[in-house]
Short mmCIF file of C-alpha atoms in Angstrom, two decimals:
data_model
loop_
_atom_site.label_atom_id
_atom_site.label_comp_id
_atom_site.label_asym_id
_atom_site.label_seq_id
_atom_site.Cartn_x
_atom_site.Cartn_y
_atom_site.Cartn_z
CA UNK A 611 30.63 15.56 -33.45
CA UNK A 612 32.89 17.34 -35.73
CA UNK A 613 34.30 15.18 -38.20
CA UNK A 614 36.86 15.61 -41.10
CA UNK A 615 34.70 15.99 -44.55
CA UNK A 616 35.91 12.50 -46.90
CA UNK A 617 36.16 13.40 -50.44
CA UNK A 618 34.16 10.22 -51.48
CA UNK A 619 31.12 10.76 -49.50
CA UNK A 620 28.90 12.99 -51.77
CA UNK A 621 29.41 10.33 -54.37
CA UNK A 622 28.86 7.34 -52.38
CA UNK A 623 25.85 8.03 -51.07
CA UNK A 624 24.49 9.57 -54.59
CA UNK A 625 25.28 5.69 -55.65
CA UNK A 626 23.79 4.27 -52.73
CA UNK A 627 20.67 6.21 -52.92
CA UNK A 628 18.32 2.71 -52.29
CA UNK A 629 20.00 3.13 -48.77
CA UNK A 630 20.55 6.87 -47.98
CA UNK A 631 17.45 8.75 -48.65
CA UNK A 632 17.95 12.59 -49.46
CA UNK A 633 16.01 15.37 -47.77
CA UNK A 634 13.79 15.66 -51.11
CA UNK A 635 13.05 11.86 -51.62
CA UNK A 636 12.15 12.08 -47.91
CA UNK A 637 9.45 14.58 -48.63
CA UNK A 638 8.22 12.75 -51.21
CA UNK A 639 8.34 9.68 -49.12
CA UNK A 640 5.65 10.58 -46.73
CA UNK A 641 2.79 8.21 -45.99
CA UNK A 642 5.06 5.60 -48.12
CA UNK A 643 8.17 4.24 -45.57
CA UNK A 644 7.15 0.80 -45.37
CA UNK A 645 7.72 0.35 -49.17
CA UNK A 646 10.91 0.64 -48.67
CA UNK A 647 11.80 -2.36 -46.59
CA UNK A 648 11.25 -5.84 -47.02
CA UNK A 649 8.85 -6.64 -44.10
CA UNK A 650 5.74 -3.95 -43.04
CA UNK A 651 6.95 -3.69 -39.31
CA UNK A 652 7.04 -0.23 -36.98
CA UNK A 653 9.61 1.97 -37.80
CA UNK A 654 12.20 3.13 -35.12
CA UNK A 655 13.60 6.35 -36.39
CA UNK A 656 17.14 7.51 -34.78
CA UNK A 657 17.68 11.44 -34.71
CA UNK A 658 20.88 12.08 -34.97
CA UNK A 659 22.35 8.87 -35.77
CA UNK A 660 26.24 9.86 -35.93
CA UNK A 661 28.34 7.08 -37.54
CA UNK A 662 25.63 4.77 -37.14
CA UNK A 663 26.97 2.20 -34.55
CA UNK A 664 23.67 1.95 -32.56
CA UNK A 665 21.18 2.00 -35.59
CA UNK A 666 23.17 -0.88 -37.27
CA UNK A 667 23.60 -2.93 -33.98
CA UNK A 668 19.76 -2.30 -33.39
CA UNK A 669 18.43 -3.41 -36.96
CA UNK A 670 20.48 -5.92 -36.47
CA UNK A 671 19.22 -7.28 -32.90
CA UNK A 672 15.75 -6.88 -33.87
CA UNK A 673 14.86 -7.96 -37.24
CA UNK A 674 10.74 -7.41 -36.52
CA UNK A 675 11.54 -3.54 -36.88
CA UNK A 676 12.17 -1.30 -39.57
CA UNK A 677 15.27 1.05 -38.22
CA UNK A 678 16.06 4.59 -39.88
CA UNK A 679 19.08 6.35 -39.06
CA UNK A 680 18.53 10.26 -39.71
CA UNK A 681 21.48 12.10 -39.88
CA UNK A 682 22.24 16.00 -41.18
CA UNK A 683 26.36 15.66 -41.55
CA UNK A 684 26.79 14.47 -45.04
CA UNK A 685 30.38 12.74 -44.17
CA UNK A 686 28.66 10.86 -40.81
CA UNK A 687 25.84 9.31 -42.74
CA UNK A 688 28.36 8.45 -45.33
CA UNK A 689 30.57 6.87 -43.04
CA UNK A 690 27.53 5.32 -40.83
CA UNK A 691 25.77 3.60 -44.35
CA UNK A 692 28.66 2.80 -46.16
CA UNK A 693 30.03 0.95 -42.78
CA UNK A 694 27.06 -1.06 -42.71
CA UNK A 695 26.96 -1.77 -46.56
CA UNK A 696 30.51 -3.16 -46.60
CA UNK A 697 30.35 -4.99 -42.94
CA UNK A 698 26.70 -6.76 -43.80
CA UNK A 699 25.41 -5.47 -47.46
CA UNK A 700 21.88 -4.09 -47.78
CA UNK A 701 19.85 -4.99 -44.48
CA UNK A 702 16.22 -5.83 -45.07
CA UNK A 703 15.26 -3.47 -42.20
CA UNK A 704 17.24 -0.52 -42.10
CA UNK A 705 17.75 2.93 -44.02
CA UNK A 706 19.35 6.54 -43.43
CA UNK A 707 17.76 9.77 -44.41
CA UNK A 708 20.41 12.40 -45.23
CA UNK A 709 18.64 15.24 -42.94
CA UNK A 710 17.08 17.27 -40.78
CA UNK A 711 15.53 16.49 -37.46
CA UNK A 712 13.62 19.55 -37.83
CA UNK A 713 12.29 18.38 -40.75
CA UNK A 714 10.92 15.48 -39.44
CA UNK A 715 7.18 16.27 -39.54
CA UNK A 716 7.50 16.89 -43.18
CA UNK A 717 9.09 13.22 -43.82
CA UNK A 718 6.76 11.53 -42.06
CA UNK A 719 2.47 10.95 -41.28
CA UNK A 720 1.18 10.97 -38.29
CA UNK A 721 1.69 7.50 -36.86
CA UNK A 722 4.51 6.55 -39.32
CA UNK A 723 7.24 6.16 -36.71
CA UNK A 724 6.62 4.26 -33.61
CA UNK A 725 9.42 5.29 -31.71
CA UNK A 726 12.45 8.02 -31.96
CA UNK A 727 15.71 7.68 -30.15
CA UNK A 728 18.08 10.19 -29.23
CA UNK A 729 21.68 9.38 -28.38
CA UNK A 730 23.86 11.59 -27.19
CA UNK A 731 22.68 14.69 -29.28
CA UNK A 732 24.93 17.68 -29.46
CA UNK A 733 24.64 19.50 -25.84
CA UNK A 734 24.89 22.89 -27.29
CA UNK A 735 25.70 24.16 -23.61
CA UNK A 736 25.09 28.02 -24.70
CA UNK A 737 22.42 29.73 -23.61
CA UNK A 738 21.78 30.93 -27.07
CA UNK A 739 21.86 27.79 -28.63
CA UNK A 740 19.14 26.23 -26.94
CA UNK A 741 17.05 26.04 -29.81
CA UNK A 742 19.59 23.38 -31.41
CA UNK A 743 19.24 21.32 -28.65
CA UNK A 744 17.44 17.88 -29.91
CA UNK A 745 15.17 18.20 -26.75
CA UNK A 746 14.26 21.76 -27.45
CA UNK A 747 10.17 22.00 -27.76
CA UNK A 748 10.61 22.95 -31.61
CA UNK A 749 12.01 19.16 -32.17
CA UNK A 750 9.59 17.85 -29.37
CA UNK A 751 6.69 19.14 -31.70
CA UNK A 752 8.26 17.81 -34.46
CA UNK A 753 8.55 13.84 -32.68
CA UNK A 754 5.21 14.33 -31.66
CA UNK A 755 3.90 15.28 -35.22
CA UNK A 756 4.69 11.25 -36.44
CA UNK A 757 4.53 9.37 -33.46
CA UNK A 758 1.27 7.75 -32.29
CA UNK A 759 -0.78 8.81 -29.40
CA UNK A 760 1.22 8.60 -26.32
CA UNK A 761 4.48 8.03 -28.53
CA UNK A 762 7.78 7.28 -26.63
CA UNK A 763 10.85 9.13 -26.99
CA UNK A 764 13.75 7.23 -25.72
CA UNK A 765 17.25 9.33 -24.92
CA UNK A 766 20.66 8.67 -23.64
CA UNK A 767 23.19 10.91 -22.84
CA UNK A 768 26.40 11.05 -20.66
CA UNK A 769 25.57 15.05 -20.24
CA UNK A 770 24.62 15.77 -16.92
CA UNK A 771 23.64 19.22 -17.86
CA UNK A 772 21.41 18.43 -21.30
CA UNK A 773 19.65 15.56 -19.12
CA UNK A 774 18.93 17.93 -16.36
CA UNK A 775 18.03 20.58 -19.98
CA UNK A 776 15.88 18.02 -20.83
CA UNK A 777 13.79 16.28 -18.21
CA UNK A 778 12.28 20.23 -17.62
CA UNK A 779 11.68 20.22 -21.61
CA UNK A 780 9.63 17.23 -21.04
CA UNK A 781 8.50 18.58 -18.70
CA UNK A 782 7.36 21.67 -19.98
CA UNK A 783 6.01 20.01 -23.00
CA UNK A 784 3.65 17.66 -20.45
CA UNK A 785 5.75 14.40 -21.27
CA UNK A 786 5.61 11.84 -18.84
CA UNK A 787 7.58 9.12 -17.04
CA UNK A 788 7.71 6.92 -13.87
CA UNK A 789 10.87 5.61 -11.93
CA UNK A 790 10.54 2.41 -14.32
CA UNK A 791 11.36 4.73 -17.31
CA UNK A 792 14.77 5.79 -16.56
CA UNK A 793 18.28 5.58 -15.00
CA UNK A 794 20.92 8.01 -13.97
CA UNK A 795 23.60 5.00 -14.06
CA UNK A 796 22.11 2.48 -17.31
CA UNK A 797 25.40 0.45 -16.45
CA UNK A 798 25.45 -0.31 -13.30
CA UNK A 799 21.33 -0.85 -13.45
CA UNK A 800 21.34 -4.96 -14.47
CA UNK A 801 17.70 -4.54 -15.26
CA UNK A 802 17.87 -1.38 -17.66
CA UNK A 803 21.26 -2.26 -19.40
CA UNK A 804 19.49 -5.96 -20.89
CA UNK A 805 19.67 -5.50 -24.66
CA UNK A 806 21.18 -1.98 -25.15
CA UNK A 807 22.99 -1.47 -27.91
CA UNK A 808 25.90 0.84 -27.10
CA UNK A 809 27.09 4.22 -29.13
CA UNK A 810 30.70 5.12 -30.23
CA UNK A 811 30.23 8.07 -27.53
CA UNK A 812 28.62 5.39 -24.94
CA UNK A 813 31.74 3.42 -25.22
CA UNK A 814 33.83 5.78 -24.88
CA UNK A 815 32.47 7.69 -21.87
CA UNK A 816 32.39 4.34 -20.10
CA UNK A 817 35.41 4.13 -20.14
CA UNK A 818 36.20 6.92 -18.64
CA UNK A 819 33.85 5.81 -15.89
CA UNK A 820 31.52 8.51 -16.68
CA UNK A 821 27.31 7.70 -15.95
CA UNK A 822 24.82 7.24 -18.34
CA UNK A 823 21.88 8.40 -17.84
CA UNK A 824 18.74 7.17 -20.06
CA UNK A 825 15.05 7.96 -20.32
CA UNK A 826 11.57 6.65 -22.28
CA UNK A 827 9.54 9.93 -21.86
CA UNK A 828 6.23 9.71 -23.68
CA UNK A 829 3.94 12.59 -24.73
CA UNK B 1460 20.35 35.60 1.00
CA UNK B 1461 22.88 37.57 2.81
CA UNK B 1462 21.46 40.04 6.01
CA UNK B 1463 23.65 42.46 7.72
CA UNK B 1464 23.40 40.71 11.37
CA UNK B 1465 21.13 42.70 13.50
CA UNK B 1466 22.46 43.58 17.10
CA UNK B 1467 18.71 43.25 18.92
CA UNK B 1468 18.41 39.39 17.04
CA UNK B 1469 20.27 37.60 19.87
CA UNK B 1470 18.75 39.11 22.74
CA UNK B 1471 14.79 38.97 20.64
CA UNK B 1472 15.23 35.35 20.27
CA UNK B 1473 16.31 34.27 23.78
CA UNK B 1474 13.28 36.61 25.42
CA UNK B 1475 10.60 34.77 22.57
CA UNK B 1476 11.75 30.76 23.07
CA UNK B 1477 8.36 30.09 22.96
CA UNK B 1478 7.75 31.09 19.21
CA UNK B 1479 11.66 30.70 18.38
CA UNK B 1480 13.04 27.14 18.98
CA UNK B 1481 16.69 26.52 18.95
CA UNK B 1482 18.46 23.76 18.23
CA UNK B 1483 18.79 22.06 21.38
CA UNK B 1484 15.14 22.21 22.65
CA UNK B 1485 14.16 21.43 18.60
CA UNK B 1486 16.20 17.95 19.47
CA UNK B 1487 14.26 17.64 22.95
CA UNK B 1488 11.08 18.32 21.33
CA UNK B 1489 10.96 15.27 18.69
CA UNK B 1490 7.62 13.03 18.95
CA UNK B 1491 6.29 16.41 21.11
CA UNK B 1492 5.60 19.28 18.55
CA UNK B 1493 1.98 19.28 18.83
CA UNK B 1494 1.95 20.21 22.32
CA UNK B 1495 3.77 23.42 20.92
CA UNK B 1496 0.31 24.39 19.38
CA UNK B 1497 -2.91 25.22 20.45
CA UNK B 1498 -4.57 22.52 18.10
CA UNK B 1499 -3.54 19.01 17.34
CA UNK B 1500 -3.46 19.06 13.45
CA UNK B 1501 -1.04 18.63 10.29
CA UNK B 1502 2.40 20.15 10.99
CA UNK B 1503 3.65 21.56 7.56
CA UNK B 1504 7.63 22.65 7.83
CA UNK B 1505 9.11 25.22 5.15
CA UNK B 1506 13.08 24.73 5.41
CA UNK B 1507 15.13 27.93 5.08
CA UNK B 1508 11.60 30.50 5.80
CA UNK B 1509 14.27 33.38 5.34
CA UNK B 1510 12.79 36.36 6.15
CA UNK B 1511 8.96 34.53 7.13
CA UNK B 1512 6.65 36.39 4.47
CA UNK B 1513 5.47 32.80 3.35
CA UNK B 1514 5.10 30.87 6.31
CA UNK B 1515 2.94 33.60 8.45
CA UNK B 1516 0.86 34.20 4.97
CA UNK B 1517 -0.04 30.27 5.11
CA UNK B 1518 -0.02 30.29 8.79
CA UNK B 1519 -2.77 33.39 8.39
CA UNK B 1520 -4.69 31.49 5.78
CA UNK B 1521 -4.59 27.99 6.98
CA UNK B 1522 -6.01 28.00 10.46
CA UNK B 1523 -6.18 24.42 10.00
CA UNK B 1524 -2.50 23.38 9.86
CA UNK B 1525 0.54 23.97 12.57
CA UNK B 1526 2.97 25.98 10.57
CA UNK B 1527 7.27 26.08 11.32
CA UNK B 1528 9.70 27.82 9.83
CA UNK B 1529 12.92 26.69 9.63
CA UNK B 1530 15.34 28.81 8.99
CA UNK B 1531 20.08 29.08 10.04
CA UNK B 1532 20.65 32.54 9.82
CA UNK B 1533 19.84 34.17 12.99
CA UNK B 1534 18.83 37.54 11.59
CA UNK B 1535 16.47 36.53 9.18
CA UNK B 1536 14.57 34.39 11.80
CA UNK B 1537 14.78 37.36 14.14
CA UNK B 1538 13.17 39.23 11.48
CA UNK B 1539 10.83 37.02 10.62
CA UNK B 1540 9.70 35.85 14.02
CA UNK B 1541 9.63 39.75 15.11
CA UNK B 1542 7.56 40.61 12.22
CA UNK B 1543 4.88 38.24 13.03
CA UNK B 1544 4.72 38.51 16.69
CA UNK B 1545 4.72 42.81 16.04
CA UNK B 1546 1.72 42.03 13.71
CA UNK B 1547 -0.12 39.68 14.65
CA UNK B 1548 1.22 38.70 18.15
CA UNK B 1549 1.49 34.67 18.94
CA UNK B 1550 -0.26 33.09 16.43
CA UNK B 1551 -1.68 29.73 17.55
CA UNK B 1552 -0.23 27.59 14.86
CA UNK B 1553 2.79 29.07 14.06
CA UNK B 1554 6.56 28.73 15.67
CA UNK B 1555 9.69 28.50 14.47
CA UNK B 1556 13.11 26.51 14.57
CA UNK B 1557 16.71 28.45 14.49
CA UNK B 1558 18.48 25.69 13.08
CA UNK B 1559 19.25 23.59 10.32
CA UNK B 1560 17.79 21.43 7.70
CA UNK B 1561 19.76 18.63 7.18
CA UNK B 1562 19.27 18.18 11.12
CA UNK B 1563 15.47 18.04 10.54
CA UNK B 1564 15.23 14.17 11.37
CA UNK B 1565 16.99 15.16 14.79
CA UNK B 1566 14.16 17.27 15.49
CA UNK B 1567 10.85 15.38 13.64
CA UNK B 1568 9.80 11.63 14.25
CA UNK B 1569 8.43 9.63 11.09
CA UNK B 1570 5.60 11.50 9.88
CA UNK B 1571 5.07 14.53 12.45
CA UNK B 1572 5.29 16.79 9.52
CA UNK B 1573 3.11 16.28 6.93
CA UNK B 1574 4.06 18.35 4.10
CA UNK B 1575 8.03 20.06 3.31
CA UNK B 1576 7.77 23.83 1.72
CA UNK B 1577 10.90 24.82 -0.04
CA UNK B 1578 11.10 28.04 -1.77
CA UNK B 1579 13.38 30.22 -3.46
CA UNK B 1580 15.97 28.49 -1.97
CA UNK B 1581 19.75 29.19 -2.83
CA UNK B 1582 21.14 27.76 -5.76
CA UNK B 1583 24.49 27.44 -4.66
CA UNK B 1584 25.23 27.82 -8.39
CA UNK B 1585 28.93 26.35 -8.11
CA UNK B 1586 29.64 22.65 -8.61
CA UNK B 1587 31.53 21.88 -5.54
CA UNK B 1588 28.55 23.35 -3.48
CA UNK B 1589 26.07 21.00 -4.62
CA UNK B 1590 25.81 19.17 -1.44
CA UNK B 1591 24.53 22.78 0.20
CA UNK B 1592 21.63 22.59 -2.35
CA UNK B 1593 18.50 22.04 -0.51
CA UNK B 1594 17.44 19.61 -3.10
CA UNK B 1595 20.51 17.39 -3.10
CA UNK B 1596 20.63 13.81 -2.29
CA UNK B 1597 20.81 14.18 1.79
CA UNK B 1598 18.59 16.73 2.54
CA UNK B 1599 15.67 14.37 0.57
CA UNK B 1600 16.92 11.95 3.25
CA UNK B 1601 16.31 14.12 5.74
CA UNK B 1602 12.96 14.90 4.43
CA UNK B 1603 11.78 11.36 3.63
CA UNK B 1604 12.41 10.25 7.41
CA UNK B 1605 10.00 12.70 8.85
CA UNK B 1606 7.50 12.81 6.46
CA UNK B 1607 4.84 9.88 5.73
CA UNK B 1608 5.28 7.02 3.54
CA UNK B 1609 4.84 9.13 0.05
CA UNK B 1610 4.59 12.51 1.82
CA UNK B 1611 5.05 15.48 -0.43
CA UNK B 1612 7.49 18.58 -0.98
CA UNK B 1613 6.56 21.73 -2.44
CA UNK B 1614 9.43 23.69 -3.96
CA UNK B 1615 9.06 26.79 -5.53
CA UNK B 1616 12.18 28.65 -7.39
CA UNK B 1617 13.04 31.16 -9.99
CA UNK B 1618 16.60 29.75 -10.95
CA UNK B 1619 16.27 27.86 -13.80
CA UNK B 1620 19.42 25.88 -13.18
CA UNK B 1621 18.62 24.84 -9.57
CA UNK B 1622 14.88 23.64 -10.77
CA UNK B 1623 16.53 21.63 -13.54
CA UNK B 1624 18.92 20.28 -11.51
CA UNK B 1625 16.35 19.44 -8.73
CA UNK B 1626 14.17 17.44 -11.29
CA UNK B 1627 17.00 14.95 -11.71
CA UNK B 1628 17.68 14.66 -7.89
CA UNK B 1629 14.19 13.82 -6.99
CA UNK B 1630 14.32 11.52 -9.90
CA UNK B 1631 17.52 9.96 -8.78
CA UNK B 1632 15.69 9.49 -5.49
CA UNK B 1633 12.72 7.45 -6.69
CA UNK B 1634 10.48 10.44 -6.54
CA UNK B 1635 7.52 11.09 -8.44
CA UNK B 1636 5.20 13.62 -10.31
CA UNK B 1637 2.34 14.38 -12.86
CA UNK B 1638 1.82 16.78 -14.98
CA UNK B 1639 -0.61 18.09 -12.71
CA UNK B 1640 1.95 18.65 -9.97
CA UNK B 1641 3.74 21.13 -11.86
CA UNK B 1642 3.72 24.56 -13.26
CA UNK B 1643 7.00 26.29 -15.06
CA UNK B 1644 5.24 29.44 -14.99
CA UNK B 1645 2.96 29.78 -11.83
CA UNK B 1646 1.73 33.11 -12.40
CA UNK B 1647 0.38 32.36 -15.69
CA UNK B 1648 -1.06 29.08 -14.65
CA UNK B 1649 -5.13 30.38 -13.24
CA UNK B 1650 -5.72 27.32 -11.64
CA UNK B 1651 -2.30 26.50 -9.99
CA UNK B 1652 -1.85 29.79 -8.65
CA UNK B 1653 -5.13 29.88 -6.76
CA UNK B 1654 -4.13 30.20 -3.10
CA UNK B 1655 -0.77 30.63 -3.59
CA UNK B 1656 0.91 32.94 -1.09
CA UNK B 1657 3.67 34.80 -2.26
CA UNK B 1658 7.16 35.15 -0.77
CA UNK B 1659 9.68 38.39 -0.76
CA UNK B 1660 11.89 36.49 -3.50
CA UNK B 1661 8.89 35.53 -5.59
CA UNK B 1662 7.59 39.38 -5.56
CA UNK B 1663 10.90 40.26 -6.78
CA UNK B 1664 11.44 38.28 -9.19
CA UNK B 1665 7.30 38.21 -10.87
CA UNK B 1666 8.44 42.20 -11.00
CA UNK B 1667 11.33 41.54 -12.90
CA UNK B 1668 8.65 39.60 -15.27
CA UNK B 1669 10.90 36.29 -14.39
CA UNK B 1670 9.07 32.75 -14.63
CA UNK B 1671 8.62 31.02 -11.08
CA UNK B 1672 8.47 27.03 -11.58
CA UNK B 1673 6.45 25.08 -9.16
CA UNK B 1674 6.78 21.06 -7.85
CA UNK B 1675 4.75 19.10 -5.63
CA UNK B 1676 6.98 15.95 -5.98
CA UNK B 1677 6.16 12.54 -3.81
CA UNK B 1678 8.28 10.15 -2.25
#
């Protein structure tokens, strides 16, 4: 996602820093997420997180977990937090972190996050950029440095290529999954489409017709 | 794999019918392979045997399975059949079928083979080939109806692409795997390589230093 840089970003979210966490605070945050929200709940922690439709639709859907939205475009967070701010002010259960998936393991404990989602993550089709790729086994160590044992990664994408990428990642990495885990059509599966919470990019390669295809892998 | 056609083939294959079966007594023979071989035990099938290093290796080493080779181009199942029968003569439990594999449920009943080899098969790279692929949709088909309920293929490739895309077929099939079934670099893996007979590709490519990934998957 390439978007346009807003000149009111930067300063929004240095006002709104109770919401948007930077990559520093983060650090210093380890151990410490559930002070930040209202309720002590697991924490679902979005890689990735764009402008922030699913995260928001998610926190929203299930107040009994704490959602964070991590995002490393400065003008997508923006646009993701301050969305949510002005459509339903500060949610109890739900924060951003201005930053890095790679950076992940250094944000968080062992344990801290119960589950990471993935939605349609850059596909970085090059050869050479494999190594961006949110599935890569550099990022898999990282989700697998917070999660608990057995930790779930669940992923969406419309990318025939990345899912094919990824399921040999997993793969590779000794993930797991059984028939029950996944789809290679979520929409046209009744059973695997109750309660998802569609992404700007999910909408709009529906309707284009395109499949979706969705996984829970755990380590 | 592309042979220059050999001008002996024709003439090798219609003087050796009874290690070389063609399509039209493959069809006659259905429910009736056993009596083929001198034993009544497992029938394992490889699809597309090429040029037969594999199959008469596991046919050497496994006295205690009936081994075929399936395999379209005439040359390389002249070469392969010639090869064996120069070497080792008519080998009990091993024949072969000039003909095709999506016509193997023509040829097999339910569960008269027991196991599928594929290896090193071609990748038909291009999009609009991806119905040649040996792992696509309706060759598992074919596979699943003459194999036993949950019977097992064994594919073995060094094309990255074709391996990755064959994960997601299976999966889009129902099929299933552990960790255990699986290596994405069989010749550094000591204990999955034990026994593992090597095929022309496979030699060619392990010089080369190239990876070779490994599947058993189940229906």
């Amino acid at each position: 996602m390439h978007l346009r840089s807003k000149p009111w970003a930067s300063d929004w979210l240095a006002e709104h820093s109770d919401i948007v966490i930077d990559q520093d605070r983060a650090t210093a945050q380890i151990g410490q997420w559930q002070s930040l929200f209202d309720q002590e709940q697991p924490i679902h922690l979005e890689i990735g997180s764009g402008k922030g439709q699913f995260i928001l639709g998610m926190a929203l859907a299930h107040p009994e977990i704490n959602y964070i939205g991590m995002e490393i475009q400065e003008t997508a967070i923006a646009i993701a937090a301050r969305k949510s701010f002005d459509q339903v002010g500060t949610l109890p259960n739900l924060r951003y972190i201005y930053g890095n998936g790679n950076g992940v393991e250094t944000y968080f404990e062992k344990g801290e996050v119960s589950k990471v989602y993935l939605n349609f993550s850059d596909p970085w089709p090059k050869k050479r950029h494999e190594s961006r790729r949110l599935t890569y086994k550099s990022f898999l160590k990282s989700y697998e440095a917070v999660l608990p044992e057995h930790g779930e990664v669940e992923f969406k994408t419309d990318n025939r290529h990345l899912f094919e990428y990824s399921m040999v990642s997993f793969m590779d990495y000794g993930m797991r999954w059984t028939p029950e885990d996944y789809t290679l059509d979520l929409h046209a599966d009744e059973d695997k489409v109750q309660g998802n919470v569609e992404t700007e990019y999910e909408q709009k390669f529906m309707a284009k017709g395109q499949p979706i295809y969705k996984i829970k892998a755990h380590f």
